[in-house]
């Protein structure tokens, strides 16, 4: 009975981390939007598509996430609970936050919003990755292309992010100092929070901690 209770509590913690992390990711991304100082690469594309289609960023994020997930089929990637939840939760959390947080005016407000968005995004990344329920759709695209082509993760990731940033910028997405700061800070922040939120193993109480720079740290929302 004690063993069952321990495993039940372990699963409950992992589920809490998964959904708290995904919700926080969407909320933190909304703060970056409101700062107006630059977005993370994929959200540059989401914002650009939102400007062109009239759909909210959250809806665009969800639709594009589902479309990317379809690309997993030829790449032979297997989605997990975290993958599907990623598609459904982040966009909704982003739109909900955008409805209550107004546009910022003046650097005295915009800079703190940017800083809070980046730090909270790192915390969100640590939460959901440490829960170990599967990669996000865009992470799976990256690893799938790596496995199918033999090209390194670094090259595949760089190529994808350059493509989405350039495309998003052309469509009207915001690229700025925040985009650069995010790229520099998110790896160390995600690694820090991965250690902080590492979930002990259900069997022996040991803690799984990521080492090195996390390859999937930049959330592919």
Phi, psi and omega in degrees: 000318179297321181294319178297316180298320180297316180293323178297316178295323178296315179295320180298319179296316180297318179295319178299314180297319180301305187283328174295318180295317180293318178296317179294326178298313179298318180294318181293324177296325177295324177297322177296321177299312183292335178292329180068018184251008178126146184243165172294155191311307184294328180285341169299316178293316180299319180293319178299316178294323177298318179297324183279329186259340184085357176280155176292158179299321180297319179293317178299316180301317181293315181296315181292324177299318178294321179295318178297323180299327177297331179290346177293335185298305178291339179274355177060042175263148182249118180285153174243184178301320180296328181294309180293318179297324177305313182296321188273326190270317189297314181298318179296318180294323178296311181297321179297319180291320180297333179285337183253344179254115183283168174300142180269143178233125181095141183296334180297336177258321186292320182295313176299324177297318178298312181298316179296319179299317182292314181296314180294329177294321176297318178296318179298319179297315178298319180299307188284326178290319180296337179290338174059052176249015177113156182284158173287164183306317184284329173296318179295325176298316180297309182291327178295316178297322177298314183290325184278330185256339183082357177286144185298153177305316183302314181292316180298313180298315180298317180297317180296315184290323176296319180298313183289325179294312181296315179298314179297320179296317179298325181279351178116007178288157184270118173243129182199200182298330178296326178296317179291314180298321178298313182299323182282321190269334191293325179298303178300321179296315180298319179297318178300312183284334172299319178292319182294324185254012180304134184265125177300147177296142180293334187274319187233000179078000178288161183249131177269121182235132177289146177242150181074185179284123183294128183289336183251025187291326181276107192305113172284086188297000000 
